[in-house]
Amino acid sequence: MMIETDVKTADLCDDFAEKLQVCYLDFKSYGGRQRFSGPISTVKVFEDNVLVKRALQTIPEGHVLIVDGGGSKRCALLGDRLGEIAEERKLSGIIINGCVRDTAELAELNIGVLALGSNPLKSIKRGEGEENIPVAFGEVKWVPGQYVYADEDGVVVAEARLKKQS
């Protein structure tokens, strides 16, 4: 799957505003790639990243993993090792409603990583949570199989992949 890096969220909003949901969370970019897009895969966890790792090891190439971490900033749900798995498997990106760590290493990876912040503390490892279900945060309903676009201006979600109008 080809990863689109030339699509701007501002252009998509100009052409398709009525077809988009705009995420209203103030994410910080931690990955080496600022622009990324792809079909959505989801996990819902709370301060436990076992399902995050499993998803990164199993979701299809080119997908964007949406991690609903409940907005907790008390620990990191992703660090350099999980980021490397995502890069090796050619995932497009990861968007986390929660925190990351190993930010210097994440910045070196050819993958998009958005999160609320960073925290050096690792998560618990109980394997609790849900996979591949619709999740909601940032005034967006993130539905597996729908399409997400992210860049320096923000994050938008469409029901299907959008073609830029010329």
Short mmCIF file of the C-alpha atoms (twelve columns), coordinates in Angstrom:
data_MODEL
# 
_entry.id   MODEL 
# 
loop_
_atom_site.group_PDB 
_atom_site.id 
_atom_site.type_symbol 
_atom_site.label_atom_id 
_atom_site.label_alt_id 
_atom_site.label_comp_id 
_atom_site.label_asym_id 
_atom_site.label_seq_id 
_atom_site.Cartn_x 
_atom_site.Cartn_y 
_atom_site.Cartn_z 
_atom_site.pdbx_PDB_model_num 
ATOM 1   C CA . MET A 1   0.000   0.000  0.000  1 
ATOM 2   C CA . MET A 2   1.354   3.404  -0.953 1 
ATOM 3   C CA . ILE A 3   1.518   5.965  1.827  1 
ATOM 4   C CA . GLU A 4   0.260   9.360  0.721  1 
ATOM 5   C CA . THR A 5   2.486   12.176 1.920  1 
ATOM 6   C CA . ASP A 6   1.374   14.932 -0.451 1 
ATOM 7   C CA . VAL A 7   -2.204  15.301 0.794  1 
ATOM 8   C CA . LYS A 8   -2.765  18.365 2.972  1 
ATOM 9   C CA . THR A 9   -5.535  18.378 5.568  1 
ATOM 10  C CA . ALA A 10  -6.262  22.051 4.747  1 
ATOM 11  C CA . ASP A 11  -6.863  21.142 1.086  1 
ATOM 12  C CA . LEU A 12  -9.094  18.244 2.121  1 
ATOM 13  C CA . CYS A 13  -11.097 20.593 4.354  1 
ATOM 14  C CA . ASP A 14  -11.454 23.053 1.456  1 
ATOM 15  C CA . ASP A 15  -12.698 20.346 -0.921 1 
ATOM 16  C CA . PHE A 16  -14.545 17.923 1.375  1 
ATOM 17  C CA . ALA A 17  -15.497 19.748 4.614  1 
ATOM 18  C CA . GLU A 18  -18.952 18.148 4.709  1 
ATOM 19  C CA . LYS A 19  -17.430 14.649 4.470  1 
ATOM 20  C CA . LEU A 20  -14.816 15.103 7.218  1 
ATOM 21  C CA . GLN A 21  -14.586 14.894 10.963 1 
ATOM 22  C CA . VAL A 22  -11.887 17.190 12.379 1 
ATOM 23  C CA . CYS A 23  -10.062 16.060 15.525 1 
ATOM 24  C CA . TYR A 24  -10.035 18.760 18.194 1 
ATOM 25  C CA . LEU A 25  -7.147  17.501 20.316 1 
ATOM 26  C CA . ASP A 26  -3.819  19.295 20.399 1 
ATOM 27  C CA . PHE A 27  -1.482  16.464 19.414 1 
ATOM 28  C CA . LYS A 28  2.293   16.779 19.346 1 
ATOM 29  C CA . SER A 29  4.245   15.102 16.555 1 
ATOM 30  C CA . TYR A 30  6.952   12.670 17.693 1 
ATOM 31  C CA . GLY A 31  7.648   10.574 14.580 1 
ATOM 32  C CA . GLY A 32  10.056  11.266 11.747 1 
ATOM 33  C CA . ARG A 33  7.162   11.749 9.314  1 
ATOM 34  C CA . GLN A 34  4.870   14.780 9.696  1 
ATOM 35  C CA . ARG A 35  2.299   13.831 7.052  1 
ATOM 36  C CA . PHE A 36  0.673   10.428 6.953  1 
ATOM 37  C CA . SER A 37  -2.624  8.806  6.124  1 
ATOM 38  C CA . GLY A 38  -4.234  5.418  5.844  1 
ATOM 39  C CA . PRO A 39  -7.059  3.123  6.855  1 
ATOM 40  C CA . ILE A 40  -7.847  3.126  10.577 1 
ATOM 41  C CA . SER A 41  -7.194  0.244  12.966 1 
ATOM 42  C CA . THR A 42  -8.041  0.748  16.652 1 
ATOM 43  C CA . VAL A 43  -7.267  -0.341 20.190 1 
ATOM 44  C CA . LYS A 44  -8.828  0.952  23.406 1 
ATOM 45  C CA . VAL A 45  -6.607  0.594  26.480 1 
ATOM 46  C CA . PHE A 46  -5.905  2.348  29.771 1 
ATOM 47  C CA . GLU A 47  -2.304  2.594  31.000 1 
ATOM 48  C CA . ASP A 48  -1.625  -0.870 29.492 1 
ATOM 49  C CA . ASN A 49  0.124   -1.276 26.123 1 
ATOM 50  C CA . VAL A 50  -0.009  -5.049 25.514 1 
ATOM 51  C CA . LEU A 51  -2.775  -4.659 22.905 1 
ATOM 52  C CA . VAL A 52  -0.894  -1.738 21.326 1 
ATOM 53  C CA . LYS A 53  2.078   -4.034 20.677 1 
ATOM 54  C CA . ARG A 54  -0.154  -6.845 19.373 1 
ATOM 55  C CA . ALA A 55  -1.916  -4.456 16.984 1 
ATOM 56  C CA . LEU A 56  1.402   -3.088 15.689 1 
ATOM 57  C CA . GLN A 57  2.472   -6.680 14.985 1 
ATOM 58  C CA . THR A 58  -0.742  -7.647 13.169 1 
ATOM 59  C CA . ILE A 59  -2.551  -4.754 11.451 1 
ATOM 60  C CA . PRO A 60  -2.032  -4.420 7.690  1 
ATOM 61  C CA . GLU A 61  0.797   -2.446 6.080  1 
ATOM 62  C CA . GLY A 62  -0.141  1.176  5.420  1 
ATOM 63  C CA . HIS A 63  -2.677  1.373  8.255  1 
ATOM 64  C CA . VAL A 64  -2.770  4.008  10.987 1 
ATOM 65  C CA . LEU A 65  -3.173  2.631  14.503 1 
ATOM 66  C CA . ILE A 66  -5.537  4.739  16.602 1 
ATOM 67  C CA . VAL A 67  -4.870  4.173  20.315 1 
ATOM 68  C CA . ASP A 68  -7.570  5.401  22.669 1 
ATOM 69  C CA . GLY A 69  -5.613  5.547  25.906 1 
ATOM 70  C CA . GLY A 70  -8.338  7.466  27.692 1 
ATOM 71  C CA . GLY A 71  -6.232  10.632 27.586 1 
ATOM 72  C CA . SER A 72  -4.052  9.417  30.471 1 
ATOM 73  C CA . LYS A 73  -0.708  11.174 30.818 1 
ATOM 74  C CA . ARG A 74  0.449   8.972  33.730 1 
ATOM 75  C CA . CYS A 75  2.531   6.577  31.578 1 
ATOM 76  C CA . ALA A 76  3.653   5.977  27.991 1 
ATOM 77  C CA . LEU A 77  1.778   3.620  25.671 1 
ATOM 78  C CA . LEU A 78  4.486   3.645  22.966 1 
ATOM 79  C CA . GLY A 79  8.269   3.858  22.978 1 
ATOM 80  C CA . ASP A 80  11.152  3.208  20.611 1 
ATOM 81  C CA . ARG A 81  10.749  -0.600 20.447 1 
ATOM 82  C CA . LEU A 82  7.088   -0.448 19.457 1 
ATOM 83  C CA . GLY A 83  7.856   2.405  17.071 1 
ATOM 84  C CA . GLU A 84  10.480  0.217  15.394 1 
ATOM 85  C CA . ILE A 85  7.909   -2.583 14.956 1 
ATOM 86  C CA . ALA A 86  5.554   -0.110 13.258 1 
ATOM 87  C CA . GLU A 87  8.334   1.151  10.972 1 
ATOM 88  C CA . GLU A 88  9.521   -2.375 10.062 1 
ATOM 89  C CA . ARG A 89  5.936   -3.406 9.214  1 
ATOM 90  C CA . LYS A 90  5.518   -0.273 7.050  1 
ATOM 91  C CA . LEU A 91  2.599   1.128  8.999  1 
ATOM 92  C CA . SER A 92  1.700   4.686  8.055  1 
ATOM 93  C CA . GLY A 93  1.379   6.079  11.551 1 
ATOM 94  C CA . ILE A 94  0.129   5.923  15.125 1 
ATOM 95  C CA . ILE A 95  -2.201  8.406  16.834 1 
ATOM 96  C CA . ILE A 96  -2.357  8.089  20.614 1 
ATOM 97  C CA . ASN A 97  -4.869  9.627  22.989 1 
ATOM 98  C CA . GLY A 98  -2.153  9.301  25.623 1 
ATOM 99  C CA . CYS A 99  1.649   9.540  25.905 1 
ATOM 100 C CA . VAL A 100 4.840   8.227  24.317 1 
ATOM 101 C CA . ARG A 101 8.446   7.944  25.526 1 
ATOM 102 C CA . ASP A 102 11.862  7.561  23.863 1 
ATOM 103 C CA . THR A 103 10.994  10.680 21.890 1 
ATOM 104 C CA . ALA A 104 14.495  11.214 20.448 1 
ATOM 105 C CA . GLU A 105 14.425  7.689  18.974 1 
ATOM 106 C CA . LEU A 106 10.848  8.035  17.693 1 
ATOM 107 C CA . ALA A 107 11.892  11.189 15.825 1 
ATOM 108 C CA . GLU A 108 14.405  9.088  13.828 1 
ATOM 109 C CA . LEU A 109 11.771  6.621  12.589 1 
ATOM 110 C CA . ASN A 110 10.098  6.904  9.165  1 
ATOM 111 C CA . ILE A 111 6.608   6.836  10.637 1 
ATOM 112 C CA . GLY A 112 4.041   9.337  11.838 1 
ATOM 113 C CA . VAL A 113 3.497   9.428  15.606 1 
ATOM 114 C CA . LEU A 114 1.041   11.807 17.250 1 
ATOM 115 C CA . ALA A 115 0.369   11.850 21.003 1 
ATOM 116 C CA . LEU A 116 -0.812  14.185 23.748 1 
ATOM 117 C CA . GLY A 117 2.629   14.306 25.370 1 
ATOM 118 C CA . SER A 118 5.538   12.292 26.676 1 
ATOM 119 C CA . ASN A 119 6.173   10.471 29.945 1 
ATOM 120 C CA . PRO A 120 9.236   8.304  30.731 1 
ATOM 121 C CA . LEU A 121 7.207   5.807  32.805 1 
ATOM 122 C CA . LYS A 122 6.277   2.557  31.024 1 
ATOM 123 C CA . SER A 123 2.750   1.175  31.107 1 
ATOM 124 C CA . ILE A 124 1.457   -1.874 32.919 1 
ATOM 125 C CA . LYS A 125 1.317   -5.195 31.044 1 
ATOM 126 C CA . ARG A 126 -2.010  -6.891 31.788 1 
ATOM 127 C CA . GLY A 127 -3.343  -7.183 28.237 1 
ATOM 128 C CA . GLU A 128 -6.606  -5.469 29.116 1 
ATOM 129 C CA . GLY A 129 -8.593  -3.482 26.573 1 
ATOM 130 C CA . GLU A 130 -10.463 -3.887 23.302 1 
ATOM 131 C CA . GLU A 131 -9.352  -4.167 19.685 1 
ATOM 132 C CA . ASN A 132 -10.871 -3.216 16.347 1 
ATOM 133 C CA . ILE A 133 -13.871 -1.337 17.776 1 
ATOM 134 C CA . PRO A 134 -15.078 2.217  17.129 1 
ATOM 135 C CA . VAL A 135 -13.537 4.608  19.674 1 
ATOM 136 C CA . ALA A 136 -14.272 8.274  20.306 1 
ATOM 137 C CA . PHE A 137 -12.029 11.159 21.371 1 
ATOM 138 C CA . GLY A 138 -11.249 14.666 20.143 1 
ATOM 139 C CA . GLU A 139 -14.853 14.966 18.906 1 
ATOM 140 C CA . VAL A 140 -14.179 12.233 16.326 1 
ATOM 141 C CA . LYS A 141 -15.600 8.721  16.065 1 
ATOM 142 C CA . TRP A 142 -12.666 6.590  14.884 1 
ATOM 143 C CA . VAL A 143 -14.106 3.604  13.002 1 
ATOM 144 C CA . PRO A 144 -11.893 0.742  11.798 1 
ATOM 145 C CA . GLY A 145 -11.627 0.823  8.006  1 
ATOM 146 C CA . GLN A 146 -12.350 4.529  7.698  1 
ATOM 147 C CA . TYR A 147 -9.526  6.805  6.520  1 
ATOM 148 C CA . VAL A 148 -7.415  9.250  8.542  1 
ATOM 149 C CA . TYR A 149 -5.218  12.065 7.234  1 
ATOM 150 C CA . ALA A 150 -2.671  13.824 9.462  1 
ATOM 151 C CA . ASP A 151 -0.199  16.625 8.875  1 
ATOM 152 C CA . GLU A 152 1.261   19.751 10.469 1 
ATOM 153 C CA . ASP A 153 -2.186  21.412 10.499 1 
ATOM 154 C CA . GLY A 154 -4.186  18.668 12.164 1 
ATOM 155 C CA . VAL A 155 -6.039  15.388 11.816 1 
ATOM 156 C CA . VAL A 156 -9.185  14.664 9.784  1 
ATOM 157 C CA . VAL A 157 -11.197 11.481 9.281  1 
ATOM 158 C CA . ALA A 158 -13.294 10.462 6.260  1 
ATOM 159 C CA . GLU A 159 -15.512 7.421  5.735  1 
ATOM 160 C CA . ALA A 160 -13.388 6.443  2.698  1 
ATOM 161 C CA . ARG A 161 -10.162 7.472  0.997  1 
ATOM 162 C CA . LEU A 162 -10.511 10.881 -0.662 1 
ATOM 163 C CA . LYS A 163 -9.038  11.950 -3.981 1 
ATOM 164 C CA . LYS A 164 -7.657  15.457 -4.158 1 
ATOM 165 C CA . GLN A 165 -9.603  17.631 -6.602 1 
ATOM 166 C CA . SER A 166 -7.441  19.264 -9.245 1 
# 
